[in-house]
């Protein structure tokens, strides 16, 4: 089974704040159940990995919040 995994990192042990590109967003939308984000938290002190399956669906359901958008014309 093929999976598409994007690795992100955060220095915080609790908050998982990270950026995604337009290409990553499109991949999340297209791949849905095959797409994962592996979030490495507390990167500098004691790293842990949170695995997020189908983040696009979690965003649509309101379980993951989008805080900002960058628009380039």
Coordinates of N, CA, C and O in Angstrom, one line a residue:
X1 N 0.9 -1.2 0.0 CA 0.0 0.0 0.0 C 0.9 1.2 0.0 O 1.8 1.4 0.8
X2 N 0.6 2.2 -0.9 CA 1.4 3.4 -1.0 C 0.8 4.4 0.0 O -0.4 4.6 0.0
X3 N 1.6 5.1 0.7 CA 1.2 6.3 1.5 C 2.1 7.5 1.1 O 3.2 7.3 0.7
X4 N 1.5 8.6 1.3 CA 2.2 9.9 1.0 C 2.4 10.6 2.4 O 1.4 10.9 3.0
X5 N 3.7 10.7 2.8 CA 4.0 11.3 4.1 C 4.7 12.6 4.0 O 5.8 12.7 3.3
X6 N 4.2 13.6 4.7 CA 4.9 14.9 4.8 C 5.3 15.0 6.2 O 4.6 14.8 7.2
X7 N 6.6 15.3 6.4 CA 7.2 15.5 7.8 C 7.3 16.9 8.1 O 7.8 17.7 7.3
X8 N 6.7 17.3 9.2 CA 6.8 18.7 9.7 C 7.4 18.7 11.1 O 7.3 17.6 11.8
X9 N 7.8 19.8 11.6 CA 8.4 19.9 13.0 C 8.0 21.1 13.7 O 7.6 22.1 13.1
X10 N 8.0 21.0 15.0 CA 7.7 22.1 15.9 C 8.6 22.0 17.2 O 8.8 20.9 17.7
X11 N 9.0 23.1 17.7 CA 9.8 23.1 18.9 C 9.0 23.0 20.1 O 9.5 22.7 21.2
X12 N 7.7 23.2 20.0 CA 6.8 23.1 21.1 C 6.4 21.6 21.4 O 6.3 20.8 20.5
X13 N 6.3 21.3 22.7 CA 5.9 19.9 23.1 C 4.3 19.7 22.9 O 3.9 18.6 22.7
X14 N 3.6 20.8 23.0 CA 2.1 20.7 22.9 C 1.5 21.2 21.6 O 0.7 20.6 21.1
X15 N 1.9 22.4 21.1 CA 1.3 23.0 20.0 C 2.0 22.4 18.7 O 3.2 22.3 18.6
X16 N 1.1 22.1 17.7 CA 1.6 21.7 16.5 C 1.4 22.7 15.4 O 0.5 22.6 14.6
X17 N 2.2 23.8 15.4 CA 2.0 24.9 14.5 C 3.0 24.7 13.4 O 4.2 24.7 13.7
X18 N 2.6 24.6 12.1 CA 3.5 24.5 11.0 C 2.9 25.0 9.8 O 1.7 25.3 9.7
X19 N 3.7 25.2 8.7 CA 3.2 25.8 7.5 C 3.1 24.6 6.4 O 3.8 23.6 6.5
X20 N 2.2 24.8 5.5 CA 2.1 23.9 4.4 C 2.1 24.8 3.1 O 1.6 25.9 3.1
X21 N 2.6 24.2 2.0 CA 2.6 24.9 0.8 C 1.3 24.6 0.0 O 0.6 23.7 0.3
X22 N 1.1 25.3 -1.1 CA -0.1 25.1 -2.0 C 0.0 23.7 -2.6 O -1.0 23.0 -2.7
X23 N 1.2 23.2 -2.9 CA 1.4 21.9 -3.5 C 1.1 20.8 -2.4 O 0.4 19.8 -2.7
X24 N 1.5 21.0 -1.2 CA 1.1 20.1 -0.1 C -0.4 20.1 0.1 O -0.9 19.0 0.3
X25 N -1.0 21.2 0.1 CA -2.4 21.3 0.3 C -3.2 20.5 -0.8 O -4.1 19.8 -0.5
X26 N -2.7 20.7 -2.0 CA -3.4 20.0 -3.2 C -3.2 18.5 -3.0 O -4.1 17.7 -3.3
X27 N -2.0 18.1 -2.6 CA -1.7 16.6 -2.4 C -2.6 16.1 -1.3 O -3.2 15.0 -1.4
X28 N -2.8 16.9 -0.2 CA -3.7 16.4 0.9 C -5.1 16.2 0.3 O -5.8 15.3 0.7
X29 N -5.6 17.2 -0.5 CA -6.9 17.1 -1.1 C -7.1 15.9 -2.0 O -8.1 15.2 -2.0
X30 N -6.1 15.7 -2.8 CA -6.2 14.6 -3.8 C -6.0 13.2 -3.2 O -6.6 12.3 -3.6
X31 N -5.0 13.1 -2.3 CA -4.7 11.8 -1.8 C -5.5 11.3 -0.6 O -5.6 10.2 -0.3
X32 N -6.1 12.3 0.2 CA -6.9 12.1 1.3 C -6.5 10.9 2.2 O -5.6 11.0 3.0
X33 N -7.1 9.7 2.1 CA -6.8 8.6 3.0 C -5.4 8.1 2.8 O -4.9 7.3 3.7
X34 N -4.7 8.4 1.7 CA -3.3 7.9 1.6 C -2.3 8.9 2.1 O -1.1 8.6 2.2
X35 N -2.8 10.1 2.5 CA -1.9 11.2 2.9 C -1.7 11.2 4.4 O -2.7 11.1 5.1
X36 N -0.5 11.4 4.9 CA -0.2 11.5 6.3 C 0.7 12.7 6.5 O 1.5 13.0 5.7
X37 N 0.6 13.3 7.7 CA 1.6 14.3 8.2 C 2.2 13.6 9.4 O 1.4 13.2 10.4
X38 N 3.5 13.5 9.5 CA 4.2 13.1 10.7 C 4.8 14.4 11.3 O 5.7 15.0 10.7
X39 N 4.2 14.8 12.4 CA 4.6 16.0 13.1 C 5.6 15.7 14.2 O 5.2 15.0 15.2
X40 N 6.8 16.1 14.1 CA 7.8 15.9 15.1 C 7.7 17.1 16.1 O 8.0 18.2 15.7
X41 N 7.2 16.8 17.3 CA 7.1 17.9 18.3 C 8.2 17.9 19.3 O 8.9 16.9 19.4
X42 N 8.4 19.0 20.0 CA 9.5 19.1 21.0 C 10.8 18.8 20.4 O 11.6 18.0 21.0
X43 N 11.1 19.3 19.2 CA 12.2 18.9 18.4 C 13.6 19.0 19.1 O 14.4 18.1 18.9
X44 N 13.8 20.0 19.9 CA 15.1 20.3 20.4 C 15.4 19.5 21.7 O 16.5 19.2 22.0
X45 N 14.4 19.2 22.5 CA 14.6 18.6 23.8 C 14.3 17.1 23.9 O 15.2 16.3 24.3
X46 N 13.1 16.7 23.5 CA 12.7 15.3 23.6 C 11.7 15.0 22.5 O 10.5 15.0 22.7
X47 N 12.2 14.8 21.2 CA 11.3 14.7 20.1 C 10.3 13.5 20.2 O 10.6 12.4 20.7
X48 N 9.0 13.8 19.8 CA 8.0 12.8 19.7 C 7.3 13.0 18.4 O 7.3 14.1 17.8
X49 N 6.7 11.9 17.9 CA 6.1 12.0 16.6 C 4.6 11.8 16.7 O 4.1 10.8 17.3
X50 N 3.8 12.7 16.2 CA 2.4 12.6 16.1 C 2.0 12.3 14.6 O 2.4 13.1 13.7
X51 N 1.3 11.2 14.4 CA 1.0 10.8 13.0 C -0.5 11.3 12.8 O -1.4 10.9 13.5
X52 N -0.7 12.1 11.7 CA -2.0 12.6 11.4 C -2.4 12.0 10.1 O -1.9 12.3 9.0
X53 N -3.5 11.2 10.2 CA -4.0 10.5 9.0 C -5.1 11.3 8.4 O -6.0 11.9 9.1
X54 N -5.0 11.5 7.1 CA -6.0 12.3 6.3 C -6.3 13.6 6.9 O -7.4 14.0 7.3
X55 N -5.2 14.5 6.9 CA -5.4 15.8 7.5 C -6.5 16.7 6.8 O -7.1 17.5 7.4
X56 N -6.7 16.4 5.5 CA -7.7 17.2 4.8 C -9.1 17.0 5.3 O -9.8 17.9 5.5
X57 N -9.4 15.7 5.6 CA -10.7 15.4 6.2 C -10.8 16.0 7.6 O -11.9 16.5 7.9
X58 N -9.8 16.0 8.4 CA -9.8 16.5 9.7 C -10.0 18.1 9.7 O -10.7 18.6 10.5
X59 N -9.4 18.7 8.7 CA -9.7 20.1 8.5 C -11.1 20.4 8.1 O -11.8 21.3 8.7
X60 N -11.6 19.6 7.2 CA -13.0 19.8 6.7 C -14.0 19.5 7.9 O -15.1 20.2 8.0
X61 N -13.7 18.6 8.8 CA -14.5 18.3 9.9 C -14.3 19.2 11.1 O -15.1 19.1 12.1
X62 N -13.4 20.2 11.0 CA -13.1 21.1 12.1 C -12.2 20.6 13.2 O -12.1 21.3 14.2
X63 N -11.6 19.5 13.0 CA -10.7 18.9 14.1 C -9.3 19.6 14.0 O -8.6 19.6 15.0
X64 N -9.0 20.1 12.9 CA -7.7 20.8 12.7 C -8.1 22.2 12.2 O -8.9 22.4 11.3
X65 N -7.5 23.2 12.8 CA -7.8 24.6 12.5 C -6.7 25.2 11.6 O -5.6 25.0 11.8
X66 N -7.2 26.0 10.6 CA -6.3 26.8 9.8 C -6.2 28.2 10.4 O -7.3 28.8 10.5
X67 N -5.0 28.7 10.7 CA -4.9 30.0 11.3 C -4.6 31.1 10.4 O -5.0 32.2 10.6
X68 N -4.0 30.8 9.2 CA -3.7 31.9 8.3 C -3.5 31.4 6.9 O -3.2 30.2 6.7
X69 N -3.6 32.3 6.0 CA -3.4 32.0 4.6 C -2.4 33.0 4.0 O -2.4 34.2 4.3
X70 N -1.5 32.6 3.1 CA -0.6 33.4 2.4 C -1.1 33.4 0.9 O -1.2 32.3 0.4
X71 N -1.3 34.5 0.4 CA -1.8 34.6 -1.0 C -0.7 35.4 -1.8 O -0.3 36.5 -1.5
X72 N -0.3 34.7 -2.9 CA 0.7 35.4 -3.8 C 0.1 35.5 -5.2 O -0.4 34.5 -5.7
X73 N 0.1 36.7 -5.7 CA -0.5 37.0 -7.0 C 0.6 37.1 -8.0 O 1.7 37.5 -7.8

